[in-house]
Amino acid sequence: MRPLSTPSQVPENGTIPPYAAGLNAPQKQAVLTTEGPVLMLAGAGTGKTAALTARLAHLIATRRAWPSEILCVTFTNKAAREMRNRVARHIGDAVEGMPWLGTFHSIGARMLRRHAELVGLKSNFTIIDTDDQLRLLKQLIVGNDLDEKRWPPRQLAGLIDRWKNRGLNPADLDAAENEAYANGRGQEFYKLYQERLKTLNACDFGDLLLHVLNILRQHRDVLAQYQQRFKYILVDEYQDTNQVQYLWLRLLAQERKNICVVGDDDQSIYSWRGAEVANILKFEKDFPGAAVVKLEQNYRSTPQILAAASGLIDANSERIGKTLWTELPAGDKVRVVGVWDGPEEARRVGEEIERLEREGAPLDQVAILVRAQYQTREFEDRFIQIGLNYRIVGGFRFYERAEIRDALAYLRVIEQPADDLAFERIYNQPKRGLGAKTLDAMSRHARTTQLPLAAASLDLADSDELPARARNTLIGLLGLFVHWREAAEQETPANLMRMVLAESGYEDMLQKDRSPESAGRLENLSELARAMEEYDTLTDFLEHVSLVMDNDARDDGEKVTIMTMHAAKGLEFDNVFLPGWEEGVFPSQRSLDEGGLASLEEERRLAYVAITRARRRCTILHAANRRIYGQWTSSIPSRFVEELPEDMIARETSMTGGASLWRANWSEHDDPFAHVARDAPARTQTRGPGWQRAVSTGYDATPKRLAEPGRSAASFAAKPRSDIALGARVFHDKFGYGTVTGQEGNKLEINFEHAGTKRVIDSFVKLAD
C-alpha cells in the first residue's frame, strides 16, 4: 500500500471545498487522493456514495479533467441518475457534459456503436431482449435437428450468458465448457448464434461488453484512443464486477492508472450472476502501489448491530478486513429467537410488528428479509389474518407468481368447471400442442353454444373439427380433470394439489427447465401445497386466496416490507426481522451443494448484508421444525447464529406451538399421496359414440362429470339446431359442401363431396344455397 500523496490531498488554495466539508477524514482522503490507483473499501452504511460523488466533483472543480474525460461506471441506471444529480448540486451544469457516466452496458453500447464495423456490425445494430434471444436459439436448435425438450433454449441462453460474462468467445471454450451443452456441441451452437446475430445486425446484452473487449484487445489504436481520453476512471460496486467487466476496466486503466474503485468485499453476494469477489481482493496486485482507503465509520446502525455483523463476517477467510464502528448511541442487542415452527414464526413476527406500531414505529420502517421467496407465503397469510398491511419488494406477491397462478387455475377448474378464465390459462400449460387455432375453435364454439369453455372443448373433441392430435390431447386433459374432481371428494386439498402438479406434467416441466429460476419455482409450488394443509376443503382454500388477492389490490397507507436479502442490498430500515436461520434454509443447502466453501462464504456475506440493513433493532428467528417439500423435519439453528458474538446477542425461546407437537414426527409414509405422482397408473383412452373417456380408475368424462355440484349435465349440453334435417345440403368452411346423413344431438354426420364422411358440430355448418 502506498502512502497518500500530499500534493493531491489539499486543493491549491489550501481550503477544504464545500463538497468535501461534511466528510470524515478517510472520506476526504478518498476524494482528494486523485493520482494513481485507489481502492475505496467502503463498509455498509459508511457513506461511500457521498465520497464517490465528491471525488467526481473534485476532479471537475479543480480542472484536473473535463467532464468528458472521466469514465464513471455504475451498475444500475438508478445509481447513475443519483450520482449525476448529486454532482450537479456541487458543480452545476458541468455535469451535463459527462457522456461517460452510466452503467457498464450503456457505456459499452456507446463504444460499440462507434466501432461496430470492427466486429462485423453496423452502427445501427439492434439490441435484442431475452424473448428474442430465446426465439433465435430455438430456431437454431430445431434447425439443427436437436431435441429442444432435452436441450431447451433457456439452458443454452444461460450458458452463453455465462461464457460472455467470463469474456469467452466461441473459440475460447475448452473441452469441459463445450461438453456443457448437447454432448459436446456447445461451441458449435455458440458460434452459430453469434453468426446469426451478425447476419441480423444485432447483439444481446452480453455482446455490449464482449465485443468492446474484443475490439480493445485486437485494435491497439482504439485502445490507445480511449486510454488517452479517460484521464480518470471511477467504478462503483466493484465487488460485483464479473470477468468481462474486470478485463474491460483493466485494459482502459493500464496507461494512466488513475482508477478509483469503490466496493466492499464483505458485500459480494451475486456470484450467481457472474460477480467475482476475487476482482476486488486482487486490486492491489493488479495495480501495485494502490492507495487503500477504508471507510469504517458507519452512520446507519447501533454499535450492537455492527459488532454482531462484524463478528459474523470475521469467520470468512477470503476478505481484506475492516472493522466498522459508529458514534451513534448504544441500542438493543441483536435478538435471536427460537420458535417451534414456521406458523409460530409468522405469528411471533406479526405480534412484534403490532407492538412496534402501537409504540409509534412507522410500518414503512419495518422489513422482513428472507433467504428464499417461498418463505414470504407464511407471513403474507398471517398478515392477512391480522389486518397488517405489507408489500412485496423485488418480486411478486406469493399468490401473484406465475407458477402459483397456474396451479390455482387448475384448482379453480376442478372446483368450478365453468371458470373459462382459469381453463384458458392452463389448457396448454405445460405445452401440449394446443395452439392458438385450437383455442380459437374452442372459444367460437363456446360462444355459439353458450357453453363453458371446458364443456365446449369436450363437445368439440367428439367431432372432426380439430386435428386428431388436438382431439386426443383434449380428451386426455379433460379426462384428468374428471379424475381430479373425483379425487377432490376424498383427498385433502394439499394431496390433490400434489397430484395435479405431478399428473399434469407441470412439475416435470420445471424439473427439466435448467434455468436458475426453476428451482425457486418448484420451492414455491411445494410451499403452496404446504399452505393448503391448513384447509379442510378446496373451497375454503380458494376463498382464502381470493381474500389475499383482494388485500393485495389495495395500496393505501404504510406497509411492512417483505423482500429477499439479495433485493435488500443498499436499503436500510429501523426494524429488521430475519426469519428462517436454520441449516439448509440459510445457509441454503442448494448453494452449499453446488459451490462448497466458496458458496458458504458468500452465504455468510449475505447474512452480513442482512444484519447491516437494520438501523435500530435486528431480530433473527429460527424454527425447531420446518415443513420442507411436504415433510416435517427437525431443524437446527444456522451455523451463522453460533458465529455471532455472544455478548452482542440476546437469546429468547418461544415455544407456544404445543398443539402441533404431533407434527414433529410426521414422515412421508404417513402421507398416502406422497408418491401419487410417481406411482400413478397410466390411463387409457377410448372414444366411441356419445363420447366417453375411460380411465383405469373407472371414471368417465361425460358432461355430467364436468358439471359443478348441484348443476345438471343437461344444463351444460348444447341444444341441436332445428333447421337442419337429414338429407340437407350444407357447407363447412373446412370441408366444403356435403349432405347430412346422420344426427345425434348437436353432432352431424355429413358426407362431404371432397373430404368424405366427417362428424362435425352443427354450429360449424350452414345450409347451402
Coordinates of C-alpha atoms in Angstrom, one line a residue, residues 526-757:
S526 CA -44.1 -27.0 -2.6
E527 CA -44.9 -24.1 -0.3
L528 CA -48.3 -23.8 -1.9
A529 CA -49.2 -27.4 -1.2
R530 CA -47.9 -27.0 2.4
A531 CA -50.2 -23.9 2.8
M532 CA -53.2 -26.0 1.7
E533 CA -52.7 -28.4 4.6
E534 CA -54.4 -25.9 6.9
Y535 CA -57.7 -26.1 5.0
D536 CA -60.3 -28.8 5.0
T537 CA -61.8 -28.2 1.6
L538 CA -60.7 -26.8 -1.7
T539 CA -63.5 -24.2 -1.5
D540 CA -62.1 -22.9 1.8
F541 CA -58.7 -22.5 0.4
L542 CA -59.7 -20.8 -2.8
E543 CA -61.8 -18.4 -0.8
H544 CA -58.8 -17.6 1.4
V545 CA -56.7 -16.9 -1.8
S546 CA -59.4 -14.5 -3.0
L547 CA -59.3 -12.6 0.2
V548 CA -55.5 -12.4 0.0
M549 CA -55.6 -11.1 -3.6
D550 CA -58.2 -8.5 -2.7
N551 CA -56.0 -7.2 0.1
D552 CA -53.1 -7.1 -2.4
A553 CA -55.1 -4.9 -4.7
R554 CA -55.3 -2.2 -2.0
D555 CA -52.4 0.2 -1.9
D556 CA -53.2 2.6 1.0
G557 CA -51.1 3.6 4.0
E558 CA -47.8 2.5 5.4
K559 CA -46.8 -1.1 4.8
V560 CA -44.3 -3.6 6.2
T561 CA -41.7 -4.5 3.5
I562 CA -41.1 -8.2 2.7
M563 CA -38.3 -9.0 0.4
T564 CA -35.3 -11.3 -0.1
M565 CA -31.9 -10.5 1.4
H566 CA -30.4 -10.1 -2.1
A567 CA -33.0 -7.5 -3.0
A568 CA -32.4 -5.6 0.2
K569 CA -28.8 -4.7 -0.5
G570 CA -28.4 -0.9 -0.4
L571 CA -31.5 -0.4 1.7
E572 CA -32.0 0.3 5.4
F573 CA -34.8 0.1 7.9
D574 CA -35.2 0.9 11.6
N575 CA -36.5 -2.6 12.4
V576 CA -35.4 -5.7 10.6
F577 CA -36.7 -9.3 11.1
L578 CA -34.6 -12.2 9.7
P579 CA -36.6 -15.4 9.8
G580 CA -35.5 -18.9 8.7
W581 CA -32.0 -19.0 10.1
E582 CA -31.7 -22.8 10.1
E583 CA -29.2 -25.1 8.4
G584 CA -30.5 -26.0 4.9
V585 CA -32.6 -22.8 4.7
F586 CA -29.9 -20.3 5.5
P587 CA -27.2 -21.2 4.5
S588 CA -29.0 -22.6 1.6
Q589 CA -28.4 -26.3 1.2
R590 CA -28.6 -26.0 -2.6
S591 CA -25.9 -23.3 -2.6
L592 CA -23.6 -25.4 -0.4
D593 CA -24.1 -28.5 -2.6
E594 CA -23.3 -26.5 -5.7
G595 CA -20.5 -24.3 -4.5
G596 CA -18.9 -25.7 -1.4
L597 CA -16.7 -23.5 0.7
A598 CA -16.9 -20.5 -1.7
S599 CA -20.7 -20.6 -1.5
L600 CA -20.6 -20.9 2.3
E601 CA -18.6 -17.7 2.4
E602 CA -21.0 -16.0 0.1
E603 CA -23.9 -17.1 2.2
R604 CA -22.1 -15.6 5.2
R605 CA -21.7 -12.3 3.4
L606 CA -25.4 -12.4 2.6
A607 CA -26.0 -12.7 6.4
Y608 CA -23.7 -9.8 7.0
V609 CA -25.7 -7.7 4.4
A610 CA -29.0 -8.7 6.0
I611 CA -28.0 -7.7 9.6
T612 CA -26.5 -4.4 8.4
R613 CA -29.8 -3.3 6.9
A614 CA -31.0 -2.6 10.4
R615 CA -30.6 0.8 12.0
R616 CA -32.1 0.3 15.4
R617 CA -33.3 -3.2 16.0
C618 CA -32.5 -6.6 14.4
T619 CA -34.3 -9.8 15.2
I620 CA -33.1 -13.2 14.0
L621 CA -35.5 -16.2 14.2
H622 CA -35.0 -19.9 13.8
A623 CA -37.6 -22.7 14.0
A624 CA -37.2 -26.2 15.5
N625 CA -39.4 -27.7 12.8
R626 CA -40.0 -26.9 9.1
R627 CA -42.3 -28.2 6.5
I628 CA -40.0 -28.7 3.5
Y629 CA -41.1 -30.4 0.3
G630 CA -44.2 -31.8 2.0
Q631 CA -42.4 -33.2 5.0
W632 CA -42.0 -32.0 8.6
T633 CA -38.3 -32.1 9.5
S634 CA -36.5 -31.2 12.6
S635 CA -34.2 -28.2 12.2
I636 CA -31.1 -26.9 13.9
P637 CA -30.1 -23.3 14.1
S638 CA -27.9 -21.9 11.4
R639 CA -24.2 -22.0 11.9
F640 CA -24.3 -18.3 11.5
V641 CA -26.3 -18.0 14.8
E642 CA -23.4 -19.7 16.6
E643 CA -20.9 -17.4 14.9
L644 CA -22.5 -14.2 16.3
P645 CA -20.6 -12.7 19.3
E646 CA -22.4 -13.9 22.4
D647 CA -22.1 -10.6 24.2
M648 CA -23.9 -8.8 21.3
I649 CA -27.0 -11.0 21.2
A650 CA -29.9 -11.7 23.4
R651 CA -31.3 -15.3 23.1
E652 CA -35.0 -16.0 23.5
T653 CA -37.1 -19.1 23.1
S654 CA -40.8 -19.0 22.2
M655 CA -42.3 -22.5 22.0
T656 CA -46.1 -21.8 22.1
G657 CA -46.9 -24.4 19.5
G658 CA -47.6 -27.3 21.8
A659 CA -50.8 -28.1 20.0
S660 CA -48.9 -29.0 16.9
L661 CA -46.3 -31.2 18.7
W662 CA -47.5 -34.2 16.8
R663 CA -46.1 -32.7 13.6
A664 CA -42.5 -33.2 14.7
N665 CA -42.7 -36.9 13.9
W666 CA -44.6 -36.6 10.6
S667 CA -42.9 -38.6 7.8
E668 CA -43.6 -39.2 4.2
H669 CA -45.0 -42.7 4.8
D670 CA -47.8 -41.1 6.9
D671 CA -49.0 -39.3 3.7
P672 CA -50.7 -41.9 1.4
F673 CA -50.4 -39.5 -1.5
A674 CA -46.7 -38.6 -1.1
H675 CA -45.8 -40.7 -4.2
V676 CA -49.0 -40.5 -6.1
A677 CA -47.3 -38.6 -8.9
R678 CA -44.6 -41.2 -9.4
D679 CA -46.8 -44.3 -8.9
A680 CA -50.0 -43.1 -10.8
P681 CA -51.0 -45.8 -13.3
A682 CA -51.1 -44.9 -17.0
R683 CA -54.5 -44.0 -18.2
T684 CA -56.0 -45.4 -21.3
Q685 CA -58.3 -43.6 -23.8
T686 CA -61.3 -44.9 -25.7
R687 CA -63.5 -42.9 -28.0
G688 CA -66.9 -44.0 -29.2
P689 CA -70.5 -42.9 -29.9
G690 CA -71.7 -40.3 -27.3
W691 CA -68.1 -39.8 -26.4
Q692 CA -66.8 -41.3 -23.2
R693 CA -63.4 -41.1 -21.7
A694 CA -62.4 -44.2 -19.7
V695 CA -59.5 -44.2 -17.3
S696 CA -58.1 -47.0 -15.3
T697 CA -59.8 -45.8 -12.1
G698 CA -63.2 -46.2 -13.8
Y699 CA -64.2 -42.5 -14.0
D700 CA -66.0 -41.4 -17.1
A701 CA -65.7 -37.9 -18.6
T702 CA -69.2 -37.2 -19.8
P703 CA -70.5 -33.7 -19.4
K704 CA -72.1 -34.7 -16.1
R705 CA -68.7 -35.3 -14.6
L706 CA -67.6 -31.8 -15.7
A707 CA -70.6 -30.1 -14.2
E708 CA -70.1 -28.5 -10.8
P709 CA -72.0 -29.9 -7.8
G710 CA -75.7 -29.1 -7.9
R711 CA -75.9 -28.4 -11.6
S712 CA -77.3 -30.9 -14.0
A713 CA -75.4 -32.2 -17.0
A714 CA -78.3 -31.2 -19.2
S715 CA -77.7 -27.5 -18.4
F716 CA -74.3 -27.9 -20.0
A717 CA -75.5 -29.7 -23.1
A718 CA -75.6 -27.8 -26.4
K719 CA -79.0 -27.6 -28.0
P720 CA -79.2 -29.1 -31.5
R721 CA -80.3 -26.9 -34.4
S722 CA -83.9 -27.3 -35.6
D723 CA -83.3 -26.0 -39.1
I724 CA -81.1 -28.9 -40.3
A725 CA -82.7 -32.2 -41.2
L726 CA -81.4 -35.5 -42.7
G727 CA -80.6 -35.1 -46.3
A728 CA -80.0 -31.3 -46.1
R729 CA -77.2 -29.9 -48.2
V730 CA -74.8 -27.9 -46.1
F731 CA -71.5 -26.0 -46.3
H732 CA -68.5 -26.2 -43.9
D733 CA -65.6 -23.7 -44.0
K734 CA -63.0 -26.5 -43.8
F735 CA -64.6 -29.5 -45.6
G736 CA -66.8 -27.7 -48.2
Y737 CA -70.2 -28.9 -49.4
G738 CA -71.9 -32.1 -48.2
T739 CA -75.1 -33.9 -47.3
V740 CA -76.3 -34.7 -43.8
T741 CA -76.6 -38.4 -43.3
G742 CA -76.9 -38.7 -39.5
Q743 CA -77.6 -36.6 -36.4
E744 CA -77.0 -37.1 -32.7
G745 CA -77.7 -34.1 -30.5
N746 CA -75.7 -31.3 -31.9
K747 CA -73.4 -33.6 -33.8
L748 CA -74.0 -34.2 -37.5
E749 CA -72.6 -36.9 -39.7
I750 CA -72.0 -35.4 -43.2
N751 CA -70.9 -37.0 -46.4
F752 CA -68.7 -34.2 -47.9
E753 CA -68.1 -34.1 -51.7
H754 CA -64.3 -34.0 -51.4
A755 CA -63.5 -34.8 -47.8
G756 CA -65.6 -37.9 -47.3
T757 CA -67.7 -38.6 -44.2

